[in-house]
Structure formats: C-alpha cells, structure tokens
Coordinates of N, CA and C in Angstrom, one line a residue:
Chain A
M295 N -47.3 18.2 -32.9 CA -46.9 16.9 -32.2 C -46.1 16.1 -32.9
A296 N -44.7 16.2 -32.9 CA -43.7 15.5 -33.7 C -43.7 14.0 -33.1
P297 N -43.8 13.1 -34.0 CA -43.8 11.6 -33.6 C -42.5 11.4 -33.1
E298 N -41.5 12.0 -33.5 CA -40.0 11.3 -33.1 C -39.6 12.5 -31.9
D299 N -40.3 12.7 -30.8 CA -39.7 13.5 -29.9 C -38.8 13.2 -29.0
P300 N -37.5 13.4 -29.4 CA -36.6 12.7 -28.2 C -36.8 12.6 -27.0
V301 N -37.3 13.9 -26.3 CA -37.5 14.0 -25.1 C -38.6 13.0 -24.5
A302 N -39.6 13.0 -25.3 CA -40.7 11.9 -25.0 C -40.3 10.6 -25.0
M303 N -39.3 10.4 -25.7 CA -39.1 8.8 -26.2 C -38.3 8.2 -24.8
N304 N -37.6 9.5 -24.2 CA -36.7 9.2 -23.1 C -37.3 8.4 -21.9
P305 N -37.1 7.1 -21.5 CA -37.9 6.8 -20.5 C -37.4 7.3 -19.1
A306 N -36.2 7.7 -18.9 CA -35.8 8.1 -17.6 C -36.2 9.3 -17.5
P307 N -36.5 9.6 -16.2 CA -37.1 11.1 -16.0 C -35.9 12.2 -15.9
T308 N -36.4 13.2 -16.4 CA -35.2 14.2 -16.7 C -34.8 14.8 -15.4
P309 N -33.7 15.3 -15.4 CA -33.1 15.8 -13.9 C -33.9 17.0 -13.5
S310 N -34.6 17.9 -14.3 CA -35.1 19.1 -13.9 C -36.5 18.6 -13.4
L311 N -37.0 17.5 -13.9 CA -38.4 17.1 -13.3 C -38.2 16.9 -12.0
R312 N -36.9 15.9 -11.8 CA -37.0 15.4 -10.3 C -36.6 16.7 -9.5
T313 N -35.7 17.6 -10.0 CA -35.5 18.6 -8.9 C -36.8 19.4 -8.8
K314 N -37.6 19.8 -9.7 CA -39.0 20.5 -9.4 C -39.7 19.9 -8.5
I315 N -39.7 18.3 -8.6 CA -40.6 17.6 -7.6 C -40.0 17.7 -6.2
S316 N -38.5 17.4 -6.0 CA -37.9 17.5 -4.9 C -38.1 18.7 -4.3
R317 N -38.0 20.0 -4.8 CA -38.1 21.1 -4.2 C -39.5 21.3 -3.6
R318 N -40.5 21.0 -4.5 CA -41.7 21.1 -3.7 C -42.1 20.3 -2.7
F319 N -41.6 19.0 -3.1 CA -42.1 18.2 -1.9 C -41.3 18.1 -0.4
L320 N -40.0 18.7 -0.6 CA -39.4 18.9 0.4 C -39.8 20.1 1.2
E321 N -40.4 21.3 0.5 CA -41.0 22.3 1.3 C -42.1 21.7 2.0
S322 N -43.1 21.0 1.4 CA -44.1 20.5 2.0 C -43.8 19.6 3.1
L323 N -42.7 18.9 2.9 CA -42.1 18.0 4.2 C -41.5 18.8 5.5
V324 N -41.0 19.9 5.1 CA -40.6 20.9 6.2 C -41.7 21.4 7.1
K325 N -42.9 21.9 6.2 CA -44.1 22.4 6.8 C -44.8 21.2 7.7
I326 N -44.7 20.0 7.1 CA -45.7 18.9 7.8 C -44.6 18.5 9.1
R327 N -43.3 18.8 8.9 CA -42.5 18.4 10.1 C -42.7 19.5 11.3
A328 N -42.8 20.7 10.7 CA -43.1 21.9 11.7 C -44.2 21.9 12.4
S329 N -45.3 21.1 12.2 CA -46.4 20.9 12.9 C -46.3 19.9 14.0
L330 N -45.6 20.2 15.1 CA -45.2 19.3 16.1 C -46.4 18.6 16.7
E331 N -46.2 17.2 16.7 CA -47.4 16.3 17.5 C -46.7 15.3 18.3
Q332 N -47.4 14.7 19.2 CA -46.9 13.7 19.7 C -47.0 12.6 18.6
P333 N -45.7 11.8 18.8 CA -45.8 10.6 17.7 C -46.6 9.4 18.1
T334 N -47.9 9.5 18.2 CA -48.9 8.5 18.6 C -49.1 7.7 17.2
G335 N -49.8 6.6 17.3 CA -50.1 6.1 16.2 C -50.8 6.7 14.9
G336 N -51.8 7.2 15.8 CA -53.0 8.0 15.0 C -52.1 9.2 14.2
N337 N -51.4 9.9 15.0 CA -50.7 11.1 14.2 C -49.8 10.7 12.9
I338 N -49.2 9.5 13.3 CA -48.4 8.9 12.2 C -49.1 8.8 10.9
Q339 N -50.1 8.2 11.2 CA -51.1 7.7 10.0 C -51.7 9.0 9.4
R340 N -52.1 9.8 10.2 CA -52.4 11.3 9.8 C -51.3 12.1 8.9
R341 N -50.3 12.0 9.6 CA -49.2 12.7 8.9 C -48.8 12.0 7.5
A342 N -48.9 10.6 7.6 CA -48.5 10.0 6.4 C -49.5 10.3 5.1
R343 N -50.7 10.6 5.3 CA -51.8 11.0 4.6 C -51.4 12.5 4.0
R344 N -51.0 13.1 5.0 CA -50.7 14.3 4.7 C -49.5 14.5 3.7
I345 N -48.6 13.6 3.9 CA -47.3 13.4 3.1 C -47.6 12.9 1.7
K346 N -48.5 12.2 1.7 CA -49.0 11.4 0.4 C -49.7 12.4 -0.5
I347 N -50.6 13.4 0.1 CA -51.1 14.4 -0.4 C -49.9 15.4 -1.1
A348 N -49.1 15.6 -0.3 CA -48.0 16.4 -0.7 C -47.4 16.0 -2.0
A349 N -47.1 14.4 -1.8 CA -46.5 14.0 -3.0 C -47.3 14.2 -4.2
Y350 N -48.4 13.8 -4.1 CA -49.3 14.1 -5.6 C -49.3 15.4 -5.9
S351 N -49.5 16.2 -5.2 CA -49.6 17.6 -5.1 C -48.3 18.3 -5.8
S352 N -47.1 17.9 -5.2 CA -45.9 18.4 -5.8 C -45.6 17.7 -7.0
M353 N -46.1 16.4 -7.2 CA -45.8 16.0 -8.7 C -46.5 16.6 -9.7
A354 N -47.9 16.9 -9.4 CA -48.8 17.5 -10.3 C -48.3 19.0 -10.5
C355 N -47.8 19.8 -9.7 CA -47.3 21.0 -9.8 C -46.1 21.1 -10.4
A356 N -45.1 20.1 -10.3 CA -44.0 20.1 -11.2 C -44.4 19.7 -12.6
A357 N -45.2 18.8 -13.0 CA -45.8 18.6 -14.3 C -46.4 19.9 -15.0
G358 N -46.9 20.9 -14.3 CA -47.3 21.9 -14.9 C -48.9 21.9 -15.3
S359 N -49.2 22.9 -15.9 CA -50.7 22.8 -16.2 C -51.0 22.5 -17.7
R360 N -49.9 22.3 -18.4 CA -50.0 21.7 -19.8 C -50.8 20.4 -19.9
R361 N -50.5 19.6 -19.0 CA -50.9 18.3 -19.1 C -52.5 18.1 -18.5
A362 N -53.1 17.3 -18.9 CA -54.6 17.2 -18.5 C -54.6 16.4 -17.3
W363 N -53.9 15.4 -17.1 CA -53.8 14.7 -15.9 C -53.3 15.4 -14.9
S364 N -52.4 16.2 -15.0 CA -51.8 17.3 -13.7 C -53.1 18.4 -13.4
R365 N -53.7 18.6 -14.4 CA -54.7 19.7 -14.1 C -56.0 18.9 -13.5
A366 N -56.4 17.6 -13.7 CA -57.1 16.9 -13.5 C -56.8 16.7 -11.8
L367 N -55.6 16.3 -11.6 CA -55.3 15.8 -10.2 C -55.3 17.1 -9.1
L368 N -54.8 18.3 -9.8 CA -54.7 19.1 -8.7 C -56.1 19.9 -8.7
A369 N -57.0 19.7 -9.5 CA -58.4 20.0 -9.3 C -59.0 19.0 -8.2
K370 N -58.8 17.8 -8.3 CA -59.1 16.9 -7.4 C -58.7 17.1 -6.0
L371 N -57.3 17.6 -5.9 CA -57.0 17.6 -4.6 C -57.2 19.1 -4.0
R372 N -57.5 19.9 -4.7 CA -58.2 21.3 -4.2 C -59.6 20.9 -3.7
S373 N -60.4 20.4 -4.7 CA -61.7 20.2 -4.0 C -61.8 19.4 -2.9
R374 N -60.7 18.2 -2.8 CA -60.7 17.5 -1.5 C -60.5 18.1 -0.5
A375 N -59.6 19.1 -0.6 CA -59.2 20.0 0.7 C -60.3 20.9 1.0
K376 N -61.0 21.3 0.0 CA -62.3 22.6 0.4 C -63.1 21.5 1.2
R377 N -63.5 20.2 0.8 CA -64.5 19.7 1.5 C -64.2 19.3 2.7
R378 N -62.9 19.2 2.8 CA -62.1 18.6 4.3 C -62.7 19.8 5.2
H379 N -62.3 21.0 4.7 CA -62.2 22.0 5.7 C -63.8 22.7 5.8
H380 N -64.6 22.6 4.8 CA -65.9 23.4 4.7 C -66.9 22.4 5.5
S381 N -66.7 21.1 5.3 CA -68.0 20.2 5.7 C -67.4 19.0 6.2
Q382 N -68.3 18.5 7.1 CA -68.0 17.2 7.6 C -68.2 15.9 7.0
H383 N -69.2 16.2 5.9 CA -69.3 15.2 4.9 C -68.4 14.6 4.3
Q384 N -68.1 13.2 4.3 CA -67.1 12.5 3.7 C -67.3 12.0 2.5
R385 N -67.8 12.7 1.6 CA -68.2 12.0 0.3 C -67.3 11.4 -0.4
C386 N -67.6 10.2 -0.8 CA -66.7 9.3 -1.7 C -66.4 10.3 -3.1
L387 N -65.0 10.3 -3.6 CA -64.8 10.9 -4.7 C -65.1 10.0 -6.2
G388 N -65.2 8.8 -5.9 CA -65.6 8.0 -7.0 C -66.8 7.9 -7.3
L389 N -67.3 9.0 -7.6 CA -68.9 9.0 -7.9 C -69.5 8.2 -9.1
K390 N -68.9 8.5 -10.4 CA -69.8 8.1 -11.3 C -69.1 6.7 -11.9
R391 N -68.9 5.8 -11.0 CA -68.3 4.5 -11.4 C -69.5 3.4 -11.8
K392 N -70.6 3.7 -11.8 CA -71.8 2.7 -11.9 C -72.0 2.9 -13.3
R393 N -71.3 3.4 -14.2 CA -71.7 3.2 -15.6 C -72.0 1.7 -16.1
A394 N -72.9 1.5 -17.1 CA -73.0 0.3 -17.5 C -71.7 0.0 -18.4
G395 N -71.2 -1.2 -18.0 CA -70.0 -1.3 -18.5 C -70.0 -1.9 -19.9
S396 N -69.0 -1.5 -20.8 CA -69.1 -1.9 -22.2 C -68.3 -3.0 -22.4
R397 N -68.3 -4.0 -21.3 CA -67.4 -4.8 -21.5 C -67.7 -6.1 -22.6
N398 N -69.0 -6.1 -22.7 CA -69.4 -7.3 -23.7 C -68.9 -7.4 -25.0
M399 N -69.3 -6.2 -25.6 CA -69.3 -6.0 -27.0 C -67.7 -5.6 -27.4
A400 N -67.1 -4.9 -26.5 CA -65.8 -4.0 -26.9 C -64.7 -5.0 -27.2
P401 N -63.8 -4.5 -28.1 CA -62.8 -5.3 -28.4 C -61.9 -5.2 -26.9
Y402 N -60.8 -6.1 -26.9 CA -59.9 -5.9 -25.7 C -59.3 -4.7 -25.6
K403 N -59.2 -3.9 -26.5 CA -58.3 -2.9 -26.3 C -59.1 -1.6 -25.7
V404 N -60.2 -1.7 -25.9 CA -61.3 -0.6 -25.3 C -61.4 -1.0 -24.1
S405 N -61.6 -2.3 -23.5 CA -62.0 -2.5 -22.2 C -60.7 -2.3 -21.3
R406 N -59.6 -2.6 -21.8 CA -58.5 -2.4 -20.9 C -58.2 -0.8 -20.7
A407 N -58.5 -0.1 -22.0 CA -58.4 1.4 -21.8 C -59.3 2.0 -20.8
N408 N -60.4 1.4 -20.5 CA -61.2 1.7 -19.6 C -60.7 1.8 -18.2
E409 N -60.2 0.7 -17.9 CA -59.6 0.2 -16.7 C -58.4 1.5 -16.4
L410 N -57.6 1.7 -17.6 CA -56.6 2.7 -17.5 C -57.1 4.0 -17.2
R411 N -58.5 4.5 -17.7 CA -59.0 5.5 -17.6 C -59.2 6.0 -16.1
R412 N -59.6 5.0 -15.3 CA -59.8 5.1 -14.0 C -58.5 5.4 -13.3
L413 N -57.6 4.8 -13.8 CA -56.2 5.0 -12.7 C -55.6 6.5 -13.3
V414 N -55.7 7.0 -14.4 CA -55.0 8.1 -14.8 C -55.9 9.3 -14.4
P415 N -55.6 10.3 -13.7 CA -56.5 11.4 -13.5 C -56.8 12.2 -15.0
G416 N -58.3 12.2 -14.8 CA -58.8 13.0 -15.9 C -59.0 11.9 -17.1
G417 N -58.7 10.5 -17.1 CA -58.7 9.8 -18.1 C -60.0 9.7 -18.6
K418 N -61.1 9.7 -17.9 CA -62.4 9.5 -18.4 C -62.8 10.4 -19.6
A419 N -62.3 11.7 -19.6 CA -62.8 12.6 -20.6 C -61.8 12.5 -21.8
M420 N -60.9 11.5 -21.8 CA -59.7 11.6 -23.0 C -60.3 10.7 -24.1
D421 N -60.0 10.7 -25.3 CA -60.1 9.7 -26.3 C -58.7 8.9 -26.3
L422 N -58.8 7.8 -26.8 CA -57.7 6.8 -26.7 C -56.3 7.3 -26.8
C423 N -56.2 8.0 -28.0 CA -54.9 8.8 -28.4 C -54.2 9.5 -27.3
N424 N -55.1 10.5 -26.9 CA -54.8 11.4 -25.7 C -54.4 10.6 -24.4
L425 N -55.4 9.5 -24.3 CA -55.1 8.7 -23.0 C -53.8 8.0 -22.9
L426 N -53.3 7.5 -24.1 CA -52.2 6.9 -24.2 C -51.0 7.8 -23.9
E427 N -51.1 9.0 -24.6 CA -50.0 10.1 -24.4 C -50.1 10.6 -23.1
E428 N -51.2 10.9 -22.5 CA -51.2 11.4 -21.0 C -50.6 10.4 -20.1
T429 N -50.8 9.0 -20.2 CA -50.5 7.9 -19.4 C -48.8 7.8 -19.6
S430 N -48.4 8.0 -20.5 CA -47.0 7.9 -20.5 C -46.3 8.9 -19.7
H431 N -46.7 10.3 -19.8 CA -46.2 11.3 -19.2 C -46.5 11.2 -17.5
F432 N -47.7 10.7 -17.3 CA -48.1 10.4 -15.9 C -47.1 9.4 -15.4
I433 N -46.9 8.4 -16.1 CA -46.0 7.3 -15.4 C -44.6 7.8 -15.0
Q434 N -44.1 8.6 -16.1 CA -43.2 9.0 -15.9 C -42.8 9.8 -14.6
C435 N -43.6 11.0 -14.4 CA -43.8 11.7 -13.3 C -44.0 10.9 -12.0
L436 N -44.8 10.1 -12.0 CA -45.2 9.3 -10.7 C -43.8 8.4 -10.5
A437 N -43.1 7.7 -11.6 CA -41.9 7.2 -11.0 C -40.9 8.1 -10.6
A438 N -40.9 9.2 -11.1 CA -39.9 10.2 -10.7 C -40.3 10.6 -9.2
Q439 N -41.8 10.7 -8.6 CA -42.0 11.1 -7.4 C -41.5 9.9 -6.6
V440 N -41.8 8.7 -6.9 CA -41.2 7.6 -6.1 C -40.0 7.6 -5.8
K441 N -39.0 7.9 -6.9 CA -37.6 8.1 -6.8 C -37.2 9.1 -6.0
V442 N -37.7 10.3 -5.9 CA -37.5 11.3 -5.1 C -37.7 11.0 -3.6
M443 N -39.0 10.3 -3.2 CA -39.4 9.8 -1.9 C -38.4 8.7 -1.5
Q444 N -38.0 7.8 -2.3 CA -37.2 6.8 -2.1 C -35.7 7.4 -1.6
T445 N -35.3 8.3 -2.3 CA -33.8 9.1 -2.1 C -34.0 9.8 -0.7
I446 N -35.2 10.6 -0.2 CA -35.3 11.2 0.8 C -35.2 10.2 2.0
V447 N -35.9 9.1 1.9 CA -36.2 8.1 2.9 C -34.8 7.5 3.2
D448 N -34.0 7.1 2.1 CA -32.7 6.5 2.1 C -31.7 7.5 3.0
R449 N -31.8 8.9 2.6 CA -30.9 9.8 3.2 C -31.3 10.1 4.7
C450 N -32.5 9.9 5.0 CA -32.9 10.1 6.3 C -32.8 8.8 7.4
S451 N -32.6 7.6 6.8 CA -32.7 6.6 7.6 C -31.2 6.1 7.5
V452 N -30.2 6.9 7.8 CA -28.6 6.7 7.8 C -28.4 5.6 9.1
Chain B
M198 N -62.5 -8.3 -48.4 CA -63.4 -9.5 -48.2 C -63.5 -9.6 -46.8
S199 N -63.2 -10.6 -46.2 CA -63.2 -10.7 -44.6 C -62.3 -9.7 -43.9
S200 N -62.9 -9.1 -42.9 CA -62.1 -8.1 -42.0 C -60.8 -8.7 -41.3
R201 N -59.6 -8.3 -41.7 CA -58.4 -8.5 -40.9 C -58.4 -8.2 -39.5
R202 N -58.7 -9.1 -38.6 CA -58.7 -8.9 -37.2 C -57.4 -8.4 -36.6
S203 N -56.2 -8.5 -37.4 CA -55.0 -8.0 -36.7 C -54.9 -6.7 -36.2
R204 N -55.7 -6.0 -36.6 CA -55.5 -4.4 -36.2 C -57.0 -4.1 -36.1
S205 N -57.3 -3.9 -35.0 CA -58.9 -3.3 -34.7 C -59.1 -1.9 -35.5
R206 N -60.1 -2.0 -36.2 CA -60.6 -0.8 -36.9 C -61.5 0.0 -36.2
Q207 N -61.7 -0.4 -34.9 CA -62.6 0.4 -34.2 C -62.6 2.0 -34.1
S208 N -61.4 2.1 -33.9 CA -61.2 3.6 -33.8 C -61.1 4.7 -35.0
S209 N -61.1 3.9 -36.0 CA -60.9 4.7 -37.3 C -62.0 5.7 -37.5
S210 N -63.1 5.5 -37.2 CA -64.3 6.5 -37.3 C -64.1 7.7 -36.3
S211 N -63.4 7.5 -35.3 CA -63.1 9.0 -34.6 C -61.9 9.6 -35.1
G212 N -61.3 9.3 -36.1 CA -60.3 9.8 -36.8 C -58.7 9.8 -36.1
I213 N -58.9 8.6 -35.4 CA -57.4 8.3 -35.0 C -57.0 7.3 -35.8
S214 N -55.8 7.4 -36.2 CA -55.1 6.2 -37.2 C -54.5 5.0 -36.2
D215 N -54.6 4.1 -36.7 CA -54.2 2.7 -35.9 C -52.7 3.0 -35.7
D216 N -52.0 3.6 -36.5 CA -50.4 3.8 -36.5 C -50.2 4.7 -35.5
Q217 N -50.8 5.7 -35.2 CA -50.8 6.6 -34.0 C -50.8 5.8 -32.8
I218 N -52.0 5.3 -32.6 CA -52.2 4.3 -31.4 C -51.0 3.2 -31.2
I219 N -50.5 2.4 -32.3 CA -49.6 1.5 -32.2 C -48.2 2.2 -31.7
D220 N -48.0 3.4 -32.3 CA -46.8 4.2 -31.8 C -47.0 4.5 -30.4
L221 N -48.0 4.9 -29.9 CA -48.2 5.4 -28.7 C -48.0 4.1 -27.6
V222 N -48.6 3.0 -28.1 CA -48.6 1.9 -27.3 C -47.1 1.5 -27.1
S223 N -46.4 1.5 -28.1 CA -44.9 1.0 -28.1 C -44.3 2.1 -27.2
K224 N -44.5 3.2 -27.3 CA -43.9 4.2 -26.3 C -44.0 3.9 -24.9
L225 N -45.3 3.5 -24.7 CA -45.7 3.2 -23.2 C -45.0 2.0 -22.9
Q226 N -44.8 1.1 -23.7 CA -44.0 -0.2 -23.7 C -42.8 0.1 -23.1
Q227 N -42.0 1.0 -23.9 CA -40.6 1.3 -23.3 C -40.4 1.9 -21.8
L228 N -41.7 2.4 -21.4 CA -41.5 2.9 -19.9 C -41.9 1.9 -18.9
L229 N -42.3 0.9 -19.2 CA -42.6 -0.3 -18.3 C -41.5 -1.2 -17.9
P230 N -41.0 -1.2 -16.7 CA -39.8 -1.9 -16.3 C -39.8 -3.2 -16.6
E231 N -41.0 -4.1 -16.5 CA -40.9 -5.4 -16.7 C -40.7 -5.8 -18.3
I232 N -41.5 -5.0 -19.3 CA -41.5 -5.4 -20.4 C -40.0 -5.0 -21.0
R233 N -39.7 -3.9 -20.5 CA -38.3 -3.5 -21.3 C -37.3 -4.3 -21.0
N234 N -37.2 -5.2 -19.7 CA -36.3 -6.2 -19.2 C -36.4 -7.4 -20.2
R235 N -37.5 -7.7 -20.5 CA -37.8 -8.8 -21.2 C -37.3 -8.7 -22.8
R236 N -37.0 -7.7 -23.2 CA -36.5 -7.3 -24.6 C -37.1 -8.1 -25.6
S237 N -38.6 -8.1 -25.5 CA -39.2 -8.9 -26.7 C -40.1 -8.0 -27.3
D238 N -40.0 -7.9 -28.6 CA -41.0 -7.0 -29.4 C -42.3 -7.5 -29.6
K239 N -42.5 -8.8 -29.3 CA -43.6 -9.2 -29.8 C -44.8 -9.2 -28.4
V240 N -44.9 -7.9 -27.9 CA -45.8 -7.8 -26.8 C -47.2 -7.3 -27.3
S241 N -48.0 -7.9 -27.0 CA -49.4 -7.4 -27.5 C -49.8 -6.1 -26.9
A242 N -50.8 -5.3 -27.7 CA -51.2 -4.1 -27.0 C -51.9 -4.5 -25.7
A243 N -52.9 -5.3 -25.6 CA -53.4 -5.7 -24.5 C -52.8 -5.6 -23.3
K244 N -51.6 -6.6 -23.6 CA -50.7 -6.9 -22.4 C -49.7 -5.5 -21.9
V245 N -49.7 -4.8 -22.8 CA -48.9 -3.4 -22.5 C -50.0 -2.6 -21.6
L246 N -51.2 -2.6 -22.1 CA -52.3 -1.8 -21.2 C -52.5 -2.4 -19.9
Q247 N -52.3 -3.7 -19.7 CA -52.5 -4.6 -18.7 C -51.2 -4.2 -17.8
E248 N -50.1 -4.3 -18.3 CA -49.0 -4.0 -17.5 C -48.8 -2.7 -17.0
T249 N -49.4 -1.7 -17.9 CA -49.3 -0.3 -17.5 C -50.3 -0.1 -16.3
C250 N -51.7 -0.5 -16.2 CA -52.5 -0.5 -15.1 C -51.8 -1.2 -13.9
N251 N -51.0 -2.4 -14.2 CA -50.4 -2.9 -12.9 C -49.3 -2.0 -12.4
Y252 N -48.4 -1.4 -13.3 CA -47.5 -0.7 -13.0 C -48.0 0.8 -12.1
I253 N -49.0 1.3 -12.6 CA -49.4 2.5 -12.0 C -50.0 2.2 -10.6
R254 N -50.8 1.0 -10.5 CA -51.2 0.7 -9.0 C -49.8 0.1 -8.2
S255 N -48.9 -0.3 -8.8 CA -47.7 -0.6 -7.9 C -47.1 0.7 -7.7
L256 N -46.9 1.7 -8.3 CA -46.4 2.9 -8.1 C -47.3 3.8 -7.0
H257 N -48.6 3.7 -7.1 CA -49.5 4.0 -6.0 C -49.1 3.7 -4.8
Q258 N -49.2 2.3 -4.9 CA -48.6 1.3 -3.5 C -47.3 1.9 -2.9
E259 N -46.4 2.2 -3.8 CA -45.0 2.5 -3.3 C -45.1 3.9 -2.6
V260 N -45.9 4.9 -3.2 CA -46.2 6.2 -2.7 C -46.7 6.0 -1.2
D261 N -47.9 5.1 -1.0 CA -48.5 4.8 0.3 C -47.3 4.4 1.1
D262 N -46.4 3.5 0.8 CA -45.5 3.0 1.8 C -44.5 3.9 2.2
L263 N -43.9 4.8 1.1 CA -42.9 5.6 1.4 C -43.7 6.7 2.0
S264 N -44.8 7.2 2.1 CA -45.3 8.2 2.9 C -45.3 7.7 4.4
E265 N -45.8 6.5 4.5 CA -45.8 5.8 5.9 C -44.3 6.2 6.5
R266 N -43.3 5.7 5.7 CA -42.0 5.4 6.3 C -41.5 7.0 6.7
L267 N -41.8 7.9 5.7 CA -41.5 9.3 5.9 C -42.2 9.6 7.2
S268 N -43.4 9.4 7.3 CA -44.0 9.7 8.5 C -43.4 9.5 9.8
E269 N -42.9 8.1 9.6 CA -42.3 7.4 11.0 C -40.9 8.3 11.2
L270 N -40.3 8.5 10.0 CA -39.0 9.1 10.3 C -39.0 10.4 10.8
L271 N -39.9 11.2 10.2 CA -40.1 12.6 10.8 C -40.4 12.7 12.2
A272 N -41.3 11.7 12.6 CA -41.8 11.5 13.9 C -40.6 11.1 15.0
N273 N -39.7 10.3 14.4 CA -38.6 9.7 15.3 C -37.5 10.6 15.6
S274 N -36.8 11.1 14.5 CA -35.8 11.6 14.7 C -35.8 13.2 14.4
D275 N -34.9 13.8 15.2 CA -34.9 15.3 14.9 C -33.8 15.6 13.8
S276 N -32.9 14.7 13.7 CA -31.8 14.7 12.6 C -32.4 14.6 11.2
A277 N -33.6 14.1 11.3 CA -34.2 14.0 9.9 C -34.7 15.4 9.5
Q278 N -34.8 16.3 10.3 CA -35.2 17.5 9.7 C -33.9 18.2 9.2
A279 N -32.9 18.0 9.7 CA -31.7 18.7 9.5 C -31.3 18.4 8.1
D280 N -31.4 16.7 7.8 CA -31.2 16.2 6.7 C -32.0 16.6 5.5
V281 N -33.4 16.8 6.0 CA -34.2 17.2 4.9 C -33.8 18.7 4.5
I282 N -33.6 19.6 5.4 CA -33.2 21.0 5.0 C -31.9 21.0 4.6
R283 N -31.0 20.2 4.6 CA -29.9 19.9 4.0 C -29.9 19.6 2.4
N284 N -31.0 18.7 2.3 CA -31.2 18.4 0.8 C -31.9 19.3 0.2
L285 N -32.8 20.3 0.9 CA -33.6 21.2 0.4 C -32.5 22.2 -0.3
L286 N -31.3 22.5 0.4 CA -30.6 23.7 0.2 C -29.5 23.2 -0.9
M287 N -29.3 21.8 -1.3 CA -28.4 21.3 -2.1 C -29.0 21.4 -3.4
Q288 N -30.3 21.5 -3.6 CA -30.9 21.5 -4.8 C -30.5 22.7 -5.8

C-alpha cells in the first residue's frame, strides 16, 4: 500500500469509474423502463425505489469486489432482494444497533468513527485505518454515482 | 511525564501508527467539497470525520431525490427512453 498513490490522491472520479457506473446503471434503467406501468403516484414511488437500488448496485458492481464496502453493499442488496422475494416479513436490516455506546470514555476520534461505521457499508468490522481508507473510496464512488444520475436527469429533461 | 494530548495515543496498541491515521484523514479531507473550498490546513480530525458523515448523508439524500426525478421522467415521457438508449450507445 504505497502512501503516495497518485490515483488514490486524486479527488475527481476517474472517467473509467463513471463509465462503468453509467453503463450498468443505464442497463438497469432500461429494464425498469421496460416494465410498463400506469404512472400513478404509488408506482412512481415504487419505481423510484427500484432505481435507487439499481444505483447502489451499479455503484458497488463498478467498484468491484476488491473493496470491503462494495462487497458488504452487494451482500446487503442481495439479502434484501432475497427476503423480499421469499417472505413477507419486513425485517428491518439495522439489527444490531443497540450496542452499549462507548461514548462516555472514548476520545472524540473514536466516537466520530463509530458514526462513520454506520454510514459506510461493512464499516462495523473494520479497524480505524481500513475504515478511513474504505470511506474515501466509498465517497468517490458515491459522488460519481450522483454525477451519473444528475447527468442522465439533465439529458432527459431537456 | 505528562501525556501530550495533541495526538491521541489510543490506537497505538492495535498497531496502527498515528501518522497513518493522520495521512488518511488528510486524504479524506481533500475529498470533502466544503473543506476543500475553505483552503484551510488547520482542520481537526474530528471536524473531518464530522464533515465526512454529513457529506455521506447528503449524497444519500441526493441519490434519493435523483431516483424520484428519474422515476417521474421515465413515467412521463417516451422520449426519455430514446435519450437513455442513446446515452447507453454512446458509452
């Protein structure tokens, strides 16, 4: 792990990352669009949820399985899809949040990091060093995903 | 003698050096739009982590909003599909 990795230091998302995301996301959009429904309010909401899932899934796929956060995110999406298909039980996925908070004695860095762990997929199992590393990559991909979606919206709403 | 609290020594026991953490935090700092615009080097690690959490949440919110807009656009216009396909072919 070179400390001076120029690619990792670059804040802008690389074009190949956005290309990967765009391709996968657009494929999902075409599929979603193909399932024609009446544009009622409820259907729009349902489709919006499918689009959101497609967004996270295309982002995680584009990131590849080398990253812990993308693996964790893909696993969560898959298990959520399985649950939706196989059973009607809507179990909340934020299961183990009721841990005794270590906010009393922990220094500020650690307690802030705990909040970050909840936001980054798979963050709970990482040590601080990996967490920071994964977070920066996660942010880059998430920002790229937002950029892709914004571009599509801009192009479609001419 | 007395401990210098400028750098927290809590994580030394797990084998992670403070320098590594400082490097990673500054790398994170570069990604955050707000802090980058301020051009200040004196941002504390806590602030960086806080801003990171805020930034991630705002990005999630943007994904939500954009998903809704895309859903409406797909529902409303047929030309949207042509645009989408055109975009796909241009990659």
